[in-house]
PDB file of C-alpha atoms in Angstrom:
ATOM      1  CA  MET A   1      66.702  19.260 -46.788  1.00  0.00           C
ATOM      2  CA  ILE A   2      63.251  20.079 -48.060  1.00  0.00           C
ATOM      3  CA  PHE A   3      62.643  16.414 -48.884  1.00  0.00           C
ATOM      4  CA  GLY A   4      63.541  15.426 -45.292  1.00  0.00           C
ATOM      5  CA  LYS A   5      61.158  17.989 -43.871  1.00  0.00           C
ATOM      6  CA  THR A   6      58.341  16.761 -46.091  1.00  0.00           C
ATOM      7  CA  LYS A   7      58.982  13.162 -45.032  1.00  0.00           C
ATOM      8  CA  LEU A   8      58.818  14.187 -41.356  1.00  0.00           C
ATOM      9  CA  GLU A   9      55.546  16.049 -41.894  1.00  0.00           C
ATOM     10  CA  LEU A  10      54.094  12.973 -43.619  1.00  0.00           C
ATOM     11  CA  LYS A  11      54.991  10.755 -40.655  1.00  0.00           C
ATOM     12  CA  VAL A  12      53.488  13.253 -38.213  1.00  0.00           C
ATOM     13  CA  GLY A  13      50.324  13.443 -40.328  1.00  0.00           C
ATOM     14  CA  ILE A  14      49.952   9.658 -40.415  1.00  0.00           C
ATOM     15  CA  PHE A  15      50.502   9.469 -36.659  1.00  0.00           C
ATOM     16  CA  VAL A  16      47.874  12.163 -35.969  1.00  0.00           C
ATOM     17  CA  PHE A  17      45.376  10.519 -38.352  1.00  0.00           C
ATOM     18  CA  ALA A  18      45.826   7.129 -36.670  1.00  0.00           C
ATOM     19  CA  GLY A  19      45.372   8.770 -33.271  1.00  0.00           C
ATOM     20  CA  LEU A  20      42.109  10.385 -34.387  1.00  0.00           C
ATOM     21  CA  ILE A  21      40.785   7.044 -35.640  1.00  0.00           C
ATOM     22  CA  ILE A  22      41.619   5.346 -32.317  1.00  0.00           C
ATOM     23  CA  LEU A  23      39.997   8.226 -30.415  1.00  0.00           C
ATOM     24  CA  ALA A  24      36.838   7.989 -32.539  1.00  0.00           C
ATOM     25  CA  ILE A  25      36.564   4.223 -31.939  1.00  0.00           C
ATOM     26  CA  PHE A  26      37.044   4.773 -28.204  1.00  0.00           C
ATOM     27  CA  ILE A  27      34.317   7.449 -28.064  1.00  0.00           C
ATOM     28  CA  LEU A  28      31.888   5.256 -30.023  1.00  0.00           C
ATOM     29  CA  SER A  29      32.558   2.349 -27.666  1.00  0.00           C
ATOM     30  CA  ILE A  30      32.004   4.450 -24.544  1.00  0.00           C
ATOM     31  CA  GLY A  31      28.807   5.906 -26.000  1.00  0.00           C
ATOM     32  CA  GLY A  32      27.447   2.469 -26.755  1.00  0.00           C
ATOM     33  CA  PHE A  33      26.961   3.116 -30.466  1.00  0.00           C
ATOM     34  CA  LYS A  34      26.209   0.114 -32.645  1.00  0.00           C
ATOM     35  CA  THR A  35      27.489   1.482 -35.924  1.00  0.00           C
ATOM     36  CA  TRP A  36      29.513  -1.650 -36.664  1.00  0.00           C
ATOM     37  CA  SER A  37      26.881  -4.107 -35.378  1.00  0.00           C
ATOM     38  CA  SER A  38      23.968  -5.511 -37.354  1.00  0.00           C
ATOM     39  CA  GLY A  39      20.467  -5.269 -35.978  1.00  0.00           C
ATOM     40  CA  TYR A  40      16.860  -4.319 -36.641  1.00  0.00           C
ATOM     41  CA  ARG A  41      14.375  -1.824 -35.263  1.00  0.00           C
ATOM     42  CA  ILE A  42      10.940  -2.480 -33.764  1.00  0.00           C
ATOM     43  CA  ASN A  43       8.279  -0.290 -32.166  1.00  0.00           C
ATOM     44  CA  LEU A  44       6.929  -0.674 -28.624  1.00  0.00           C
ATOM     45  CA  ASN A  45       3.673   1.102 -27.761  1.00  0.00           C
ATOM     46  CA  PHE A  46       2.764   2.306 -24.262  1.00  0.00           C
ATOM     47  CA  ASN A  47       0.274   4.674 -22.663  1.00  0.00           C
ATOM     48  CA  PHE A  48       2.868   5.652 -20.044  1.00  0.00           C
ATOM     49  CA  VAL A  49       6.653   5.045 -19.985  1.00  0.00           C
ATOM     50  CA  ASN A  50       7.607   6.688 -16.666  1.00  0.00           C
ATOM     51  CA  GLY A  51      10.568   8.673 -17.995  1.00  0.00           C
ATOM     52  CA  VAL A  52      12.246   6.318 -20.482  1.00  0.00           C
ATOM     53  CA  LYS A  53      14.792   8.294 -22.527  1.00  0.00           C
ATOM     54  CA  VAL A  54      16.695   7.826 -25.766  1.00  0.00           C
ATOM     55  CA  GLY A  55      19.687   5.585 -25.133  1.00  0.00           C
ATOM     56  CA  ALA A  56      17.960   3.575 -22.394  1.00  0.00           C
ATOM     57  CA  PRO A  57      18.951  -0.117 -22.409  1.00  0.00           C
ATOM     58  CA  VAL A  58      16.661  -2.829 -23.748  1.00  0.00           C
ATOM     59  CA  ARG A  59      16.996  -6.210 -22.067  1.00  0.00           C
ATOM     60  CA  PHE A  60      15.729  -9.560 -23.300  1.00  0.00           C
ATOM     61  CA  ALA A  61      15.520 -12.305 -20.653  1.00  0.00           C
ATOM     62  CA  GLY A  62      17.684 -10.096 -18.440  1.00  0.00           C
ATOM     63  CA  VAL A  63      20.475  -9.728 -21.031  1.00  0.00           C
ATOM     64  CA  ASP A  64      21.356  -6.487 -22.843  1.00  0.00           C
ATOM     65  CA  ALA A  65      19.836  -6.796 -26.302  1.00  0.00           C
ATOM     66  CA  GLY A  66      19.661  -3.238 -27.644  1.00  0.00           C
ATOM     67  CA  GLU A  67      18.672   0.311 -26.786  1.00  0.00           C
ATOM     68  CA  VAL A  68      15.962   2.909 -27.234  1.00  0.00           C
ATOM     69  CA  LYS A  69      16.642   5.011 -30.328  1.00  0.00           C
ATOM     70  CA  LYS A  70      13.594   7.258 -30.416  1.00  0.00           C
ATOM     71  CA  VAL A  71      10.687   8.320 -28.189  1.00  0.00           C
ATOM     72  CA  ASP A  72       7.555   9.645 -29.893  1.00  0.00           C
ATOM     73  CA  LEU A  73       4.401  10.978 -28.220  1.00  0.00           C
ATOM     74  CA  GLN A  74       1.426  10.533 -30.516  1.00  0.00           C
ATOM     75  CA  PHE A  75      -2.285  11.275 -30.284  1.00  0.00           C
ATOM     76  CA  ILE A  76      -4.794   8.715 -31.583  1.00  0.00           C
ATOM     77  CA  PRO A  77      -7.989  10.589 -32.583  1.00  0.00           C
ATOM     78  CA  GLN A  78     -10.018   7.397 -33.078  1.00  0.00           C
ATOM     79  CA  GLU A  79      -9.474   6.373 -29.459  1.00  0.00           C
ATOM     80  CA  SER A  80      -9.145   9.890 -27.972  1.00  0.00           C
ATOM     81  CA  ARG A  81      -5.934   9.031 -26.146  1.00  0.00           C
ATOM     82  CA  SER A  82      -2.204   9.580 -26.277  1.00  0.00           C
ATOM     83  CA  ASN A  83       0.290   6.879 -27.177  1.00  0.00           C
ATOM     84  CA  VAL A  84       4.032   6.694 -26.541  1.00  0.00           C
ATOM     85  CA  ARG A  85       5.978   4.848 -29.202  1.00  0.00           C
ATOM     86  CA  LEU A  86       9.485   3.665 -28.440  1.00  0.00           C
ATOM     87  CA  GLU A  87      11.615   2.875 -31.449  1.00  0.00           C
ATOM     88  CA  VAL A  88      14.209   0.386 -30.232  1.00  0.00           C
ATOM     89  CA  TRP A  89      17.245  -1.201 -31.857  1.00  0.00           C
ATOM     90  CA  ILE A  90      17.688  -4.954 -31.312  1.00  0.00           C
ATOM     91  CA  ARG A  91      20.718  -7.081 -32.180  1.00  0.00           C
ATOM     92  CA  ASN A  92      20.171  -9.483 -35.060  1.00  0.00           C
ATOM     93  CA  ILE A  93      20.911 -12.565 -32.988  1.00  0.00           C
ATOM     94  CA  ILE A  94      17.999 -11.735 -30.654  1.00  0.00           C
ATOM     95  CA  LYS A  95      14.685 -13.268 -31.746  1.00  0.00           C
ATOM     96  CA  ILE A  96      11.648 -11.962 -29.861  1.00  0.00           C
ATOM     97  CA  PRO A  97       8.425 -14.049 -29.908  1.00  0.00           C
ATOM     98  CA  LEU A  98       5.286 -12.007 -30.468  1.00  0.00           C
ATOM     99  CA  ASP A  99       3.769 -13.403 -27.263  1.00  0.00           C
ATOM    100  CA  SER A 100       6.577 -11.876 -25.168  1.00  0.00           C
ATOM    101  CA  SER A 101       5.791  -9.468 -22.317  1.00  0.00           C
ATOM    102  CA  VAL A 102       7.257  -5.948 -22.469  1.00  0.00           C
ATOM    103  CA  TRP A 103       7.356  -3.416 -19.651  1.00  0.00           C
ATOM    104  CA  VAL A 104       9.377  -0.522 -18.228  1.00  0.00           C
ATOM    105  CA  ASN A 105      11.639  -1.425 -15.315  1.00  0.00           C
ATOM    106  CA  THR A 106      13.931   0.499 -12.944  1.00  0.00           C
ATOM    107  CA  LEU A 107      17.687  -0.126 -12.892  1.00  0.00           C
ATOM    108  CA  GLY A 108      19.706   0.279  -9.697  1.00  0.00           C
ATOM    109  CA  LEU A 109      19.377   2.769  -6.864  1.00  0.00           C
ATOM    110  CA  LEU A 110      19.480   5.808  -9.164  1.00  0.00           C
ATOM    111  CA  GLY A 111      16.190   4.803 -10.768  1.00  0.00           C
ATOM    112  CA  GLU A 112      17.342   4.668 -14.397  1.00  0.00           C
ATOM    113  CA  LYS A 113      14.522   3.408 -16.591  1.00  0.00           C
ATOM    114  CA  TYR A 114      14.992   0.650 -19.136  1.00  0.00           C
ATOM    115  CA  VAL A 115      12.844  -1.671 -21.243  1.00  0.00           C
ATOM    116  CA  GLU A 116      12.518  -5.263 -20.077  1.00  0.00           C
ATOM    117  CA  ILE A 117      11.333  -8.005 -22.455  1.00  0.00           C
ATOM    118  CA  MET A 118      10.368 -11.358 -20.995  1.00  0.00           C
ATOM    119  CA  PRO A 119      10.528 -13.948 -23.787  1.00  0.00           C
ATOM    120  CA  GLY A 120       7.378 -15.790 -24.776  1.00  0.00           C
ATOM    121  CA  LYS A 121       7.142 -19.383 -25.990  1.00  0.00           C
ATOM    122  CA  ASP A 122       5.975 -19.028 -29.595  1.00  0.00           C
ATOM    123  CA  TYR A 123       9.341 -18.808 -31.375  1.00  0.00           C
ATOM    124  CA  ALA A 124       7.622 -19.803 -34.612  1.00  0.00           C
ATOM    125  CA  ASN A 125       6.184 -16.261 -34.694  1.00  0.00           C
ATOM    126  CA  CYS A 126       8.874 -13.710 -33.898  1.00  0.00           C
ATOM    127  CA  ILE A 127       8.648  -9.970 -34.389  1.00  0.00           C
ATOM    128  CA  LYS A 128      10.206  -8.622 -37.569  1.00  0.00           C
ATOM    129  CA  ALA A 129      11.816  -5.299 -38.426  1.00  0.00           C
ATOM    130  CA  ASN A 130       9.480  -2.293 -38.156  1.00  0.00           C
ATOM    131  CA  GLN A 131       6.711  -4.337 -36.539  1.00  0.00           C
ATOM    132  CA  SER A 132       5.057  -3.234 -33.282  1.00  0.00           C
ATOM    133  CA  MET A 133       4.291  -4.702 -29.891  1.00  0.00           C
ATOM    134  CA  VAL A 134       2.124  -3.374 -27.053  1.00  0.00           C
ATOM    135  CA  GLY A 135       3.856  -2.994 -23.707  1.00  0.00           C
ATOM    136  CA  ILE A 136       2.516  -3.206 -20.160  1.00  0.00           C
ATOM    137  CA  ASP A 137       2.262   0.275 -18.650  1.00  0.00           C
ATOM    138  CA  PRO A 138       4.237   0.837 -15.426  1.00  0.00           C
ATOM    139  CA  LEU A 139       2.283   1.865 -12.353  1.00  0.00           C
ATOM    140  CA  PRO A 140       2.597   5.636 -11.729  1.00  0.00           C
ATOM    141  CA  ILE A 141       4.307   6.477  -8.447  1.00  0.00           C
ATOM    142  CA  HIS A 142       1.346   8.561  -7.225  1.00  0.00           C
ATOM    143  CA  GLN A 143      -0.947   5.560  -7.695  1.00  0.00           C
ATOM    144  CA  ILE A 144       1.413   3.411  -5.628  1.00  0.00           C
ATOM    145  CA  PHE A 145       1.271   5.992  -2.837  1.00  0.00           C
ATOM    146  CA  ASN A 146      -2.532   6.164  -3.088  1.00  0.00           C
ATOM    147  CA  ASN A 147      -2.815   2.381  -2.836  1.00  0.00           C
ATOM    148  CA  ALA A 148      -0.455   2.321   0.150  1.00  0.00           C
ATOM    149  CA  GLU A 149      -2.433   5.107   1.811  1.00  0.00           C
ATOM    150  CA  SER A 150      -5.679   3.202   1.226  1.00  0.00           C
ATOM    151  CA  ILE A 151      -4.215   0.035   2.773  1.00  0.00           C
ATOM    152  CA  LEU A 152      -2.982   1.956   5.828  1.00  0.00           C
ATOM    153  CA  HIS A 153      -6.385   3.622   6.196  1.00  0.00           C
ATOM    154  CA  ASN A 154      -8.170   0.248   6.108  1.00  0.00           C
ATOM    155  CA  LEU A 155      -5.660  -1.112   8.624  1.00  0.00           C
ATOM    156  CA  ASP A 156      -6.302   1.813  10.966  1.00  0.00           C
ATOM    157  CA  ASP A 157     -10.069   1.222  10.695  1.00  0.00           C
ATOM    158  CA  GLY A 158      -9.588  -2.460  11.481  1.00  0.00           C
ATOM    159  CA  LEU A 159      -7.445  -1.703  14.543  1.00  0.00           C
ATOM    160  CA  ALA A 160      -9.953   0.902  15.713  1.00  0.00           C
ATOM    161  CA  LYS A 161     -12.778  -1.668  15.535  1.00  0.00           C
ATOM    162  CA  ILE A 162     -10.701  -4.139  17.525  1.00  0.00           C
ATOM    163  CA  ARG A 163     -10.009  -1.486  20.203  1.00  0.00           C
ATOM    164  CA  ASN A 164     -13.731  -0.677  20.305  1.00  0.00           C
ATOM    165  CA  LYS A 165     -14.480  -4.385  20.863  1.00  0.00           C
ATOM    166  CA  GLU A 166     -16.277  -4.592  17.512  1.00  0.00           C
ATOM    167  CA  GLY A 167     -16.247  -7.621  15.267  1.00  0.00           C
ATOM    168  CA  SER A 168     -15.332 -11.204  16.125  1.00  0.00           C
ATOM    169  CA  LEU A 169     -11.653 -10.478  16.747  1.00  0.00           C
ATOM    170  CA  GLY A 170     -12.382  -7.467  18.938  1.00  0.00           C
ATOM    171  CA  LYS A 171     -14.869  -9.426  21.054  1.00  0.00           C
ATOM    172  CA  LEU A 172     -12.506 -12.379  21.312  1.00  0.00           C
ATOM    173  CA  ILE A 173      -9.662 -10.174  22.570  1.00  0.00           C
ATOM    174  CA  TYR A 174     -11.548  -7.806  24.877  1.00  0.00           C
ATOM    175  CA  ASP A 175     -14.787  -9.592  25.803  1.00  0.00           C
ATOM    176  CA  ASP A 176     -14.165 -11.903  28.781  1.00  0.00           C
ATOM    177  CA  ALA A 177     -17.459 -13.715  28.251  1.00  0.00           C
ATOM    178  CA  VAL A 178     -16.481 -14.871  24.762  1.00  0.00           C
ATOM    179  CA  TYR A 179     -13.029 -15.843  26.007  1.00  0.00           C
ATOM    180  CA  ASN A 180     -14.480 -17.811  28.936  1.00  0.00           C
ATOM    181  CA  GLU A 181     -16.946 -19.635  26.679  1.00  0.00           C
ATOM    182  CA  LEU A 182     -14.193 -20.588  24.271  1.00  0.00           C
ATOM    183  CA  LYS A 183     -11.947 -21.725  27.127  1.00  0.00           C
ATOM    184  CA  ALA A 184     -14.749 -23.817  28.633  1.00  0.00           C
ATOM    185  CA  LEU A 185     -15.461 -25.405  25.269  1.00  0.00           C
ATOM    186  CA  VAL A 186     -11.809 -26.356  24.757  1.00  0.00           C
ATOM    187  CA  THR A 187     -11.601 -27.779  28.290  1.00  0.00           C
ATOM    188  CA  ASP A 188     -14.803 -29.777  27.786  1.00  0.00           C
ATOM    189  CA  VAL A 189     -13.554 -31.245  24.493  1.00  0.00           C
ATOM    190  CA  ARG A 190     -10.259 -32.251  26.107  1.00  0.00           C
ATOM    191  CA  LYS A 191     -12.073 -34.081  28.900  1.00  0.00           C
ATOM    192  CA  ASN A 192     -14.760 -35.567  26.666  1.00  0.00           C
ATOM    193  CA  PRO A 193     -13.398 -35.751  23.088  1.00  0.00           C
ATOM    194  CA  TRP A 194     -16.332 -37.933  22.012  1.00  0.00           C
ATOM    195  CA  LYS A 195     -18.583 -34.839  22.280  1.00  0.00           C
ATOM    196  CA  LEU A 196     -16.731 -33.350  19.302  1.00  0.00           C
ATOM    197  CA  PHE A 197     -17.947 -36.185  17.068  1.00  0.00           C
ATOM    198  CA  ILE A 198     -21.504 -35.698  18.332  1.00  0.00           C
ATOM    199  CA  ARG A 199     -21.346 -31.998  17.435  1.00  0.00           C
ATOM    200  CA  VAL A 200     -20.088 -32.847  13.943  1.00  0.00           C
ATOM    201  CA  LYS A 201     -22.938 -35.313  13.380  1.00  0.00           C
ATOM    202  CA  GLU A 202     -25.494 -32.783  14.622  1.00  0.00           C
ATOM    203  CA  LYS A 203     -24.223 -30.206  12.086  1.00  0.00           C
ATOM    204  CA  LYS A 204     -24.561 -32.748   9.266  1.00  0.00           C
TER     205      LYS A 204
END
């Protein structure tokens, strides 16, 4: 009787252990861990990363190639500036030329940040493990708004000058004399097209 109970407990233990292993594999898969994949790590340097976090995807030519493993903010005394270093994990099958372009991009409507790598052409010189590349800094959102505001301000000034009959366009639209002269010139050229050639020769 005792032997039967022990045998039952052993079966239950094996079943529970197998269930835990399956659960662990499932959790690792959902979390995107690469514990069973081979790869290498490189460093990407930026002045500004616009909110990139650990675990953010890394894409190469638009295809998922790895993920951000570490984000470090460093200060460079020699240059008196801060530097953001992203330590990223890349799959072994991905070869990144050193002349590739690297920048921070936005994914979807939620605005998730990820690292985009556009492949270069020099595949004879590819980045190796623990080497570094310099990325292109994303444009801060406040600077985008400032540029848009500046464009709108210039547009308003241009429209105001047109309304005030200033400039060539304003005079052409609102000044009847300029309009009448232009209309007369077009009519004259239509009736006497040979005069157009005379005008061209006179300018030469």
